[in-house]
């Protein structure tokens, strides 16, 4: 969803919203020398513009809630660099600043905004797009196993809960010790 009217139409069908997860992602390979402007723009449209548009369209609903949460999903590659993924890393890195600014702008409305940063999670998409990479990822982590979707769920549930009401603007790594802030 990268077009404002498309996003507004979807949000218009929602009556109430307390928690927004911005979890879209596309990570095509690309280097400074290989990327076209069109590829760069396409990656930024999904990974940076998408969360902006969805959050902007959802803001009236989030503001109407007694308490609300925005939880953005980033990438560990923003903290490590990842040769061959320039467009994806640059786009997802923008979510760090997006999260911090929104945390300050939206806190007076009772809305917290945080960024969760997983490692490479074992999914069909990851296996399709990066076959055989799991061994290298696991070898690079302190916790020596491939990250499962369930490894992130507890953190997401906490950030969506009332217990996290005093947590905002944070980048929280849930990456098996692949990067440290």
mmCIF file of C-alpha atoms in Angstrom:
data_model
loop_
_atom_site.group_PDB
_atom_site.id
_atom_site.type_symbol
_atom_site.label_atom_id
_atom_site.label_comp_id
_atom_site.label_asym_id
_atom_site.label_seq_id
_atom_site.Cartn_x
_atom_site.Cartn_y
_atom_site.Cartn_z
ATOM 1 C CA UNK A 1 0.000 0.000 0.000
ATOM 2 C CA UNK A 2 1.918 2.979 -1.228
ATOM 3 C CA UNK A 3 -0.808 5.212 -2.629
ATOM 4 C CA UNK A 4 -2.590 7.613 -0.247
ATOM 5 C CA UNK A 5 -6.081 7.030 -1.640
ATOM 6 C CA UNK A 6 -5.684 3.246 -1.459
ATOM 7 C CA UNK A 7 -4.584 3.447 2.177
ATOM 8 C CA UNK A 8 -7.346 5.898 3.137
ATOM 9 C CA UNK A 9 -9.956 3.631 1.552
ATOM 10 C CA UNK A 10 -8.806 0.642 3.606
ATOM 11 C CA UNK A 11 -8.636 2.623 6.853
ATOM 12 C CA UNK A 12 -12.087 4.106 6.165
ATOM 13 C CA UNK A 13 -13.555 0.644 6.707
ATOM 14 C CA UNK A 14 -12.198 0.469 10.272
ATOM 15 C CA UNK A 15 -14.311 1.706 13.191
ATOM 16 C CA UNK A 16 -11.780 1.445 16.004
ATOM 17 C CA UNK A 17 -8.015 0.972 16.193
ATOM 18 C CA UNK A 18 -5.740 0.661 19.224
ATOM 19 C CA UNK A 19 -2.681 -1.094 17.781
ATOM 20 C CA UNK A 20 -1.012 -0.545 14.427
ATOM 21 C CA UNK A 21 1.719 -2.899 13.215
ATOM 22 C CA UNK A 22 3.757 -1.590 10.284
ATOM 23 C CA UNK A 23 5.252 -4.850 9.074
ATOM 24 C CA UNK A 24 5.527 -4.605 5.300
ATOM 25 C CA UNK A 25 8.865 -5.409 3.816
ATOM 26 C CA UNK A 26 10.517 -6.188 0.526
ATOM 27 C CA UNK A 27 14.235 -6.765 0.339
ATOM 28 C CA UNK A 28 15.448 -7.048 -3.228
ATOM 29 C CA UNK A 29 19.217 -7.160 -3.640
ATOM 30 C CA UNK A 30 20.934 -4.066 -4.954
ATOM 31 C CA UNK A 31 24.242 -2.241 -4.809
ATOM 32 C CA UNK A 32 25.143 1.367 -5.489
ATOM 33 C CA UNK A 33 26.339 0.367 -8.945
ATOM 34 C CA UNK A 34 23.488 -1.998 -9.837
ATOM 35 C CA UNK A 35 20.388 -0.179 -8.575
ATOM 36 C CA UNK A 36 18.242 1.896 -10.859
ATOM 37 C CA UNK A 37 16.352 4.920 -9.568
ATOM 38 C CA UNK A 38 13.121 3.004 -10.201
ATOM 39 C CA UNK A 39 14.261 0.070 -8.046
ATOM 40 C CA UNK A 40 15.374 2.455 -5.293
ATOM 41 C CA UNK A 41 12.017 4.262 -5.364
ATOM 42 C CA UNK A 42 10.042 0.997 -5.368
ATOM 43 C CA UNK A 43 11.877 -0.293 -2.290
ATOM 44 C CA UNK A 44 11.399 3.014 -0.469
ATOM 45 C CA UNK A 45 7.722 3.106 -1.455
ATOM 46 C CA UNK A 46 6.992 -0.123 0.393
ATOM 47 C CA UNK A 47 9.482 0.010 3.268
ATOM 48 C CA UNK A 48 9.376 3.732 4.165
ATOM 49 C CA UNK A 49 6.458 5.422 2.429
ATOM 50 C CA UNK A 50 4.071 2.579 3.311
ATOM 51 C CA UNK A 51 4.430 2.930 7.103
ATOM 52 C CA UNK A 52 4.167 6.723 6.767
ATOM 53 C CA UNK A 53 0.928 6.546 4.767
ATOM 54 C CA UNK A 54 -0.680 3.872 6.923
ATOM 55 C CA UNK A 55 0.198 5.659 10.168
ATOM 56 C CA UNK A 56 -0.994 8.991 8.791
ATOM 57 C CA UNK A 57 -4.309 7.502 7.643
ATOM 58 C CA UNK A 58 -4.785 5.634 10.942
ATOM 59 C CA UNK A 59 -3.939 8.633 13.142
ATOM 60 C CA UNK A 60 -7.537 9.784 13.734
ATOM 61 C CA UNK A 61 -8.497 6.287 14.895
ATOM 62 C CA UNK A 62 -5.403 5.955 17.078
ATOM 63 C CA UNK A 63 -6.023 9.389 18.584
ATOM 64 C CA UNK A 64 -9.629 8.436 19.392
ATOM 65 C CA UNK A 65 -8.438 5.396 21.362
ATOM 66 C CA UNK A 66 -7.797 5.838 25.076
ATOM 67 C CA UNK A 67 -4.297 4.472 24.580
ATOM 68 C CA UNK A 68 -2.792 3.382 21.289
ATOM 69 C CA UNK A 69 0.363 1.762 20.008
ATOM 70 C CA UNK A 70 2.292 1.978 16.761
ATOM 71 C CA UNK A 71 4.804 -0.811 16.353
ATOM 72 C CA UNK A 72 7.137 -0.626 13.386
ATOM 73 C CA UNK A 73 9.196 -3.584 12.193
ATOM 74 C CA UNK A 74 12.757 -2.861 11.117
ATOM 75 C CA UNK A 75 15.752 -4.959 10.201
ATOM 76 C CA UNK A 76 18.964 -5.857 11.980
ATOM 77 C CA UNK A 77 20.743 -4.976 8.740
ATOM 78 C CA UNK A 78 20.182 -1.296 9.574
ATOM 79 C CA UNK A 79 22.591 -1.742 12.497
ATOM 80 C CA UNK A 80 25.137 -3.938 10.765
ATOM 81 C CA UNK A 81 25.170 -2.832 7.144
ATOM 82 C CA UNK A 82 24.474 -5.463 4.536
ATOM 83 C CA UNK A 83 26.431 -5.282 1.303
ATOM 84 C CA UNK A 84 24.168 -6.001 -1.620
ATOM 85 C CA UNK A 85 21.027 -4.646 0.068
ATOM 86 C CA UNK A 86 21.599 -0.881 -0.135
ATOM 87 C CA UNK A 87 18.033 0.113 -0.975
ATOM 88 C CA UNK A 88 16.406 -2.136 1.647
ATOM 89 C CA UNK A 89 18.802 -1.169 4.437
ATOM 90 C CA UNK A 90 18.475 2.544 3.653
ATOM 91 C CA UNK A 91 14.662 2.356 3.549
ATOM 92 C CA UNK A 92 14.322 0.326 6.747
ATOM 93 C CA UNK A 93 16.906 2.547 8.496
ATOM 94 C CA UNK A 94 14.560 5.467 7.932
ATOM 95 C CA UNK A 95 12.119 3.799 10.338
ATOM 96 C CA UNK A 96 14.506 4.550 13.215
ATOM 97 C CA UNK A 97 14.057 8.292 12.765
ATOM 98 C CA UNK A 98 10.380 7.885 11.865
ATOM 99 C CA UNK A 99 9.803 6.021 15.134
ATOM 100 C CA UNK A 100 11.698 8.520 17.284
ATOM 101 C CA UNK A 101 10.004 11.591 15.832
ATOM 102 C CA UNK A 102 6.534 10.048 16.022
ATOM 103 C CA UNK A 103 7.173 8.987 19.624
ATOM 104 C CA UNK A 104 7.622 12.637 20.578
ATOM 105 C CA UNK A 105 4.841 13.953 18.331
ATOM 106 C CA UNK A 106 2.217 11.397 19.355
ATOM 107 C CA UNK A 107 2.931 10.891 23.071
ATOM 108 C CA UNK A 108 0.686 13.836 24.047
ATOM 109 C CA UNK A 109 -2.173 11.939 22.379
ATOM 110 C CA UNK A 110 -1.551 8.779 24.414
ATOM 111 C CA UNK A 111 0.121 6.975 21.512
ATOM 112 C CA UNK A 112 3.429 5.166 21.931
ATOM 113 C CA UNK A 113 5.626 4.330 18.956
ATOM 114 C CA UNK A 114 8.391 1.725 18.971
ATOM 115 C CA UNK A 115 10.534 -0.199 16.500
ATOM 116 C CA UNK A 116 11.168 -3.941 16.761
ATOM 117 C CA UNK A 117 14.221 -5.269 14.964
ATOM 118 C CA UNK A 118 14.358 -9.009 14.319
ATOM 119 C CA UNK A 119 17.106 -10.995 12.677
ATOM 120 C CA UNK A 120 16.349 -13.057 9.579
ATOM 121 C CA UNK A 121 13.201 -14.932 10.553
ATOM 122 C CA UNK A 122 12.631 -18.387 9.132
ATOM 123 C CA UNK A 123 9.766 -17.913 6.686
ATOM 124 C CA UNK A 124 8.900 -19.194 3.233
ATOM 125 C CA UNK A 125 9.808 -15.796 1.824
ATOM 126 C CA UNK A 126 13.254 -15.806 3.462
ATOM 127 C CA UNK A 127 13.977 -19.310 2.200
ATOM 128 C CA UNK A 128 12.765 -18.421 -1.306
ATOM 129 C CA UNK A 129 14.668 -15.140 -1.585
ATOM 130 C CA UNK A 130 17.821 -16.181 0.281
ATOM 131 C CA UNK A 131 18.184 -19.970 -0.075
ATOM 132 C CA UNK A 132 20.876 -21.468 2.123
ATOM 133 C CA UNK A 133 21.602 -18.275 4.068
ATOM 134 C CA UNK A 134 20.334 -19.623 7.383
ATOM 135 C CA UNK A 135 23.662 -21.260 8.347
ATOM 136 C CA UNK A 136 25.541 -17.974 7.913
ATOM 137 C CA UNK A 137 22.890 -16.053 9.885
ATOM 138 C CA UNK A 138 22.926 -18.559 12.752
ATOM 139 C CA UNK A 139 26.735 -18.534 12.862
ATOM 140 C CA UNK A 140 26.641 -14.743 13.236
ATOM 141 C CA UNK A 141 24.257 -14.731 16.227
ATOM 142 C CA UNK A 142 25.011 -15.257 19.908
ATOM 143 C CA UNK A 143 21.980 -17.590 20.081
ATOM 144 C CA UNK A 144 22.867 -20.269 17.564
ATOM 145 C CA UNK A 145 19.545 -21.117 15.952
ATOM 146 C CA UNK A 146 17.418 -19.744 13.159
ATOM 147 C CA UNK A 147 14.921 -17.184 14.476
ATOM 148 C CA UNK A 148 11.316 -18.336 14.449
ATOM 149 C CA UNK A 149 8.265 -16.050 14.208
ATOM 150 C CA UNK A 150 7.397 -17.048 17.794
ATOM 151 C CA UNK A 151 10.664 -15.474 19.000
ATOM 152 C CA UNK A 152 9.250 -12.004 18.337
ATOM 153 C CA UNK A 153 5.673 -12.550 19.527
ATOM 154 C CA UNK A 154 6.277 -11.952 23.255
ATOM 155 C CA UNK A 155 7.932 -8.601 22.595
ATOM 156 C CA UNK A 156 5.151 -7.547 20.230
ATOM 157 C CA UNK A 157 2.483 -8.527 22.763
ATOM 158 C CA UNK A 158 4.288 -6.531 25.462
ATOM 159 C CA UNK A 159 4.600 -3.432 23.260
ATOM 160 C CA UNK A 160 0.917 -3.696 22.354
ATOM 161 C CA UNK A 161 -0.119 -3.957 26.011
ATOM 162 C CA UNK A 162 -0.849 -1.411 28.728
ATOM 163 C CA UNK A 163 2.281 -2.626 30.530
ATOM 164 C CA UNK A 164 4.370 -0.836 27.881
ATOM 165 C CA UNK A 165 2.631 2.530 28.353
ATOM 166 C CA UNK A 166 5.900 4.193 29.417
ATOM 167 C CA UNK A 167 7.988 2.758 26.556
ATOM 168 C CA UNK A 168 8.181 4.915 23.453
ATOM 169 C CA UNK A 169 10.680 5.908 20.774
ATOM 170 C CA UNK A 170 12.722 2.778 21.331
ATOM 171 C CA UNK A 171 14.508 0.526 18.882
ATOM 172 C CA UNK A 172 14.412 -2.938 20.427
ATOM 173 C CA UNK A 173 16.505 -5.696 18.930
ATOM 174 C CA UNK A 174 15.074 -9.217 19.071
ATOM 175 C CA UNK A 175 17.779 -10.724 16.921
ATOM 176 C CA UNK A 176 19.441 -13.513 18.864
ATOM 177 C CA UNK A 177 22.440 -11.314 19.631
ATOM 178 C CA UNK A 178 23.331 -10.524 16.038
ATOM 179 C CA UNK A 179 23.815 -6.806 16.740
ATOM 180 C CA UNK A 180 24.118 -4.786 19.930
ATOM 181 C CA UNK A 181 23.100 -1.177 20.531
#
